[in-house]
GROMACS .gro file of C-alpha atoms in nm:
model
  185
    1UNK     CA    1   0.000   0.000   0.000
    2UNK     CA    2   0.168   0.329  -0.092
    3UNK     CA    3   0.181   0.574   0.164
    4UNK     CA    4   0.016   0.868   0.020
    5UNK     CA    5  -0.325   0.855  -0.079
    6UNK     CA    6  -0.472   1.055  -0.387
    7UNK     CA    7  -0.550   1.319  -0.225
    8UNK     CA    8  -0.249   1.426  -0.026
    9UNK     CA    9  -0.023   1.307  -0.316
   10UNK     CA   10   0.031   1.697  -0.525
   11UNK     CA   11  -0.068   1.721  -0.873
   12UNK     CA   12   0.317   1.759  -0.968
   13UNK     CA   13   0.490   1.554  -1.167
   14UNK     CA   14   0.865   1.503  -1.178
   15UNK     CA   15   1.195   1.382  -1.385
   16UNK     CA   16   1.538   1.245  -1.260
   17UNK     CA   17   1.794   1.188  -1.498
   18UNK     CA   18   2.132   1.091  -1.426
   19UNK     CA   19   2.503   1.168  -1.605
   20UNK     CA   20   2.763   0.923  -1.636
   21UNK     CA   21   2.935   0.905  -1.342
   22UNK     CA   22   3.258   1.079  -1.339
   23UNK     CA   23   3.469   0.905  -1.063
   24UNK     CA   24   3.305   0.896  -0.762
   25UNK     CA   25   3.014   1.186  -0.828
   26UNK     CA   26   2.708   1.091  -0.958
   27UNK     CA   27   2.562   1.458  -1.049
   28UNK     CA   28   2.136   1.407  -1.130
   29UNK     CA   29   1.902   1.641  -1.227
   30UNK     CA   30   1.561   1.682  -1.201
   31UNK     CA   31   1.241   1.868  -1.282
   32UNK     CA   32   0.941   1.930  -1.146
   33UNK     CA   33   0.624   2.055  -1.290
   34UNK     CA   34   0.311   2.162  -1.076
   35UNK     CA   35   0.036   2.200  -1.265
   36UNK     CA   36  -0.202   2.327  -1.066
   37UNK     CA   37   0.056   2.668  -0.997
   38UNK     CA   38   0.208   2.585  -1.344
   39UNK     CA   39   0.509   2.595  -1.232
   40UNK     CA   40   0.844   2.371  -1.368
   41UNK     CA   41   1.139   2.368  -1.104
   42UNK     CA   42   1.483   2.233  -1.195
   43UNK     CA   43   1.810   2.170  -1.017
   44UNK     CA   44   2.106   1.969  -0.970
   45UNK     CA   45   2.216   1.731  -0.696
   46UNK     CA   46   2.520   1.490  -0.598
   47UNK     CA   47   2.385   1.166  -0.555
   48UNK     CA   48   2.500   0.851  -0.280
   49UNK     CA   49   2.531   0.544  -0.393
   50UNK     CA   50   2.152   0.507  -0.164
   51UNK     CA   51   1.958   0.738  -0.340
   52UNK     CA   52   1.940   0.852  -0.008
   53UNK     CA   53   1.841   1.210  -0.180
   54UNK     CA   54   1.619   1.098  -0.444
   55UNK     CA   55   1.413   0.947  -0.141
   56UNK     CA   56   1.447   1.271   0.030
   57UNK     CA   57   1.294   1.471  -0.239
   58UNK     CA   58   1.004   1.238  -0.379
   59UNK     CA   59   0.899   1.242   0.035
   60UNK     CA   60   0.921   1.614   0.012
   61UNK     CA   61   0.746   1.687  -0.304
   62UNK     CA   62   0.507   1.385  -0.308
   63UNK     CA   63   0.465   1.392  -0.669
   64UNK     CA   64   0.199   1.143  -0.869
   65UNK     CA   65   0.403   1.017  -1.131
   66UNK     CA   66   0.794   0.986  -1.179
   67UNK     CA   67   0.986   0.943  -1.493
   68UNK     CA   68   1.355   0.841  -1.498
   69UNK     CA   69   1.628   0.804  -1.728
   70UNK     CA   70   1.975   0.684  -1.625
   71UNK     CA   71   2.289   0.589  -1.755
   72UNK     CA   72   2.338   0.356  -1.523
   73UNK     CA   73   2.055   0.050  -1.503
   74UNK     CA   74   2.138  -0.028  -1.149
   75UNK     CA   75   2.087   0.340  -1.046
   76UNK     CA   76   1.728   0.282  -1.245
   77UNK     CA   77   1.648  -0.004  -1.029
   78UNK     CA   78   1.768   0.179  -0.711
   79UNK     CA   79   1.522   0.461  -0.788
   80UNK     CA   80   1.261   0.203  -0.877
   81UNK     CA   81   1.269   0.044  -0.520
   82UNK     CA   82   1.302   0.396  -0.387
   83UNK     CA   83   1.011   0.523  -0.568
   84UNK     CA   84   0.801   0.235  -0.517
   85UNK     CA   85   0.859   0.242  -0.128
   86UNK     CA   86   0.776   0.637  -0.157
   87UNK     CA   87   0.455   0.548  -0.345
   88UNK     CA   88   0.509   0.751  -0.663
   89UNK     CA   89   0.459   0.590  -0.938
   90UNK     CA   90   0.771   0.572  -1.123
   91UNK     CA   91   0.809   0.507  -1.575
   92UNK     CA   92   1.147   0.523  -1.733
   93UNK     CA   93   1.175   0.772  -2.026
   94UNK     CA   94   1.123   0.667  -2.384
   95UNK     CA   95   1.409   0.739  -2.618
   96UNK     CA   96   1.165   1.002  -2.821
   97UNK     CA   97   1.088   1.180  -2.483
   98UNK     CA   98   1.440   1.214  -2.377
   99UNK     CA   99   1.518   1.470  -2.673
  100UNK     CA  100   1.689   1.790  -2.551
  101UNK     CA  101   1.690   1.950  -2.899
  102UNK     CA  102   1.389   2.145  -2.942
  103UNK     CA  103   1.359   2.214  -2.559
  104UNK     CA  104   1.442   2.578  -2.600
  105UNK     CA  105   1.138   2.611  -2.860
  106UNK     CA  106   0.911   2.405  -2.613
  107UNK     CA  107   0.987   2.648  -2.310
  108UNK     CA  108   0.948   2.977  -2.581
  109UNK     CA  109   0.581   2.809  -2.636
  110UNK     CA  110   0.511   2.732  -2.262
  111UNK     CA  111   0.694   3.016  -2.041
  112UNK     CA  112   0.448   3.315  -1.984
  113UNK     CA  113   0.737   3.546  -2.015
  114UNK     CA  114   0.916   3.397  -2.314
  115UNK     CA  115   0.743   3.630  -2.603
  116UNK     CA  116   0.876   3.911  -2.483
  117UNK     CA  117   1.187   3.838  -2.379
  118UNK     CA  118   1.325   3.477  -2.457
  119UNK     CA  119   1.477   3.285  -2.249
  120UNK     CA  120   1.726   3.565  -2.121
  121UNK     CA  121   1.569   3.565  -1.781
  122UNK     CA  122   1.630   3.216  -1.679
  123UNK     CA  123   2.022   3.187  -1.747
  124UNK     CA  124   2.001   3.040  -1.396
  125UNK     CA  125   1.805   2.765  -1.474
  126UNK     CA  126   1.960   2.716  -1.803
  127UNK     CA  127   2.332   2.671  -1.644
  128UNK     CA  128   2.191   2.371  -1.468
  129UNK     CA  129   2.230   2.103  -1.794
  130UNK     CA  130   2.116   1.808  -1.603
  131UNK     CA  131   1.819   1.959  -1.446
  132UNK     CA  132   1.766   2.121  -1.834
  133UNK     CA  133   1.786   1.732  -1.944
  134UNK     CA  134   1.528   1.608  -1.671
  135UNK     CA  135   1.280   1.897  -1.789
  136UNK     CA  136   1.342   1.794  -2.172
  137UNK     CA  137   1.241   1.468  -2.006
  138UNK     CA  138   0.928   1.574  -1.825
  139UNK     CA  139   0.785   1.781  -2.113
  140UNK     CA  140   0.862   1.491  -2.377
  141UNK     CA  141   0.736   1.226  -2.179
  142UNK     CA  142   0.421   1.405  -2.054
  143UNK     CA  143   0.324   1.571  -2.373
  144UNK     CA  144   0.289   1.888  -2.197
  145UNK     CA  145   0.326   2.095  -2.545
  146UNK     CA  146  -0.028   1.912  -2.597
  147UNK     CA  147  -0.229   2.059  -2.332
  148UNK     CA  148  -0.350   2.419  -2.476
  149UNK     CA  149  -0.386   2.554  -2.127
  150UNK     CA  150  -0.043   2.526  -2.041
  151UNK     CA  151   0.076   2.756  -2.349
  152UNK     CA  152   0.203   3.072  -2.249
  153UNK     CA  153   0.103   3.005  -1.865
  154UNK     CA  154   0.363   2.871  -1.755
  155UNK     CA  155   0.670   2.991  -1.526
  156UNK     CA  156   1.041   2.843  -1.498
  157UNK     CA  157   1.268   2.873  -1.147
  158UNK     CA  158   1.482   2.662  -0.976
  159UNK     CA  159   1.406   2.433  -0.719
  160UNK     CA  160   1.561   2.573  -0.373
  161UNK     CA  161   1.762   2.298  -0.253
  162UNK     CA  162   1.904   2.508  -0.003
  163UNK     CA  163   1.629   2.489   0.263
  164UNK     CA  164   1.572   2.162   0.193
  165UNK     CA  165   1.584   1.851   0.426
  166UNK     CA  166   1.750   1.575   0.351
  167UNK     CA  167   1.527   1.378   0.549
  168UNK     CA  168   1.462   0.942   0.412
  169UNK     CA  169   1.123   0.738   0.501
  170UNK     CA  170   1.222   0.628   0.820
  171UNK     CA  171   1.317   0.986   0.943
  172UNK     CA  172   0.978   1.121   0.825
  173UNK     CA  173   0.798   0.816   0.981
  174UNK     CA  174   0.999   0.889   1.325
  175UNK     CA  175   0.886   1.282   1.311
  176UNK     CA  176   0.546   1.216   1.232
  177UNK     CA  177   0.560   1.407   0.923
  178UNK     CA  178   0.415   1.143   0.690
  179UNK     CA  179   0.027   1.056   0.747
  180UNK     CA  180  -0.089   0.680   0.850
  181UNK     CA  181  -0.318   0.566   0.661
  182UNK     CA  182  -0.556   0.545   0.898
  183UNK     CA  183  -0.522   0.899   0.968
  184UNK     CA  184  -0.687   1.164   0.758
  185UNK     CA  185  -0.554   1.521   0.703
   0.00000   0.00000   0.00000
């Protein structure tokens, strides 16, 4: 039984994609869209050979669906037991989804901002390539281009990792912070 039911899971949806690991660093990104703010988030994060932050972040952001794409199959199977024991259901990324290519043309058609000014405003976000993959990912994968709503509504930031816990299931189930299932909200 997952631990979040359908209504305290968000409406967000998120990607984590990985780079080949460079000695001992495993660098991920990943993205995160909210749909009901419209919102997509992106960032970059070292990575233990745990997922111990992966765990950390799908507890934090509770999102409905996951999609993955790694370099490294056992690091896909790691995320699959982690995102499985976090209750988010998790899909790895189709080869069509994962093109980065005409992501700069997608986020012209979907950032609120973008006619008027490009993409000038978000150098931030763009200096972060693996969370820029993971959002390729998440846009690809999701068909968000296909959903007329979301043209032109949309807004881009990056994901504050700096006031964010690193906290895995068994710390949240020691705080209190996740609900029982028995308990409502």
């Amino acid at each position: 039984m997952p631990p979040f039911g359908a209504e305290v899971q968000a409406g967000a949806i998120c990607a984590i994609v990985s780079s080949p690991a460079t000695s001992s660093e495993r660098l991920f990104g990943l993205a995160v869209f909210d749909e009901e703010r419209r919102a997509f988030q992106v960032c970059e994060y070292t990575e233990d050979t745990h997922a111990s932050r992966s765990e950390a972040l799908l507890l934090q952001l509770m999102p409905r669906a996951l999609v993955a794409t790694m370099t490294d199959a056992e690091d896909l199977k790691r995320l699959g037991r982690v995102a499985e024991s976090c209750g988010v259901a998790q899909e790895e990324a189709k080869a069509e989804s994962t093109k980065q290519v005409d992501l700069e043309q997608d986020l012209k058609r979907l950032l609120e901002d973008a006619a008027e000014c490009g993409l000038g405003r978000h150098l931030g976000e763009q200096s972060k390539k693996q969370g820029m993959r993971a959002l390729a990912v998440l846009i690809g994968h999701f068909s968000l281009l296909n959903e007329p709503s979301y043209i032109g509504s949309c807004t881009l930031g990056l994901y504050p990792l700096r006031s964010f816990l690193y906290l895995d299931k068994a710390a949240f189930a020691a705080l209190n912070v996740l609900p029982r299932p028995e308990e409502s909200l």
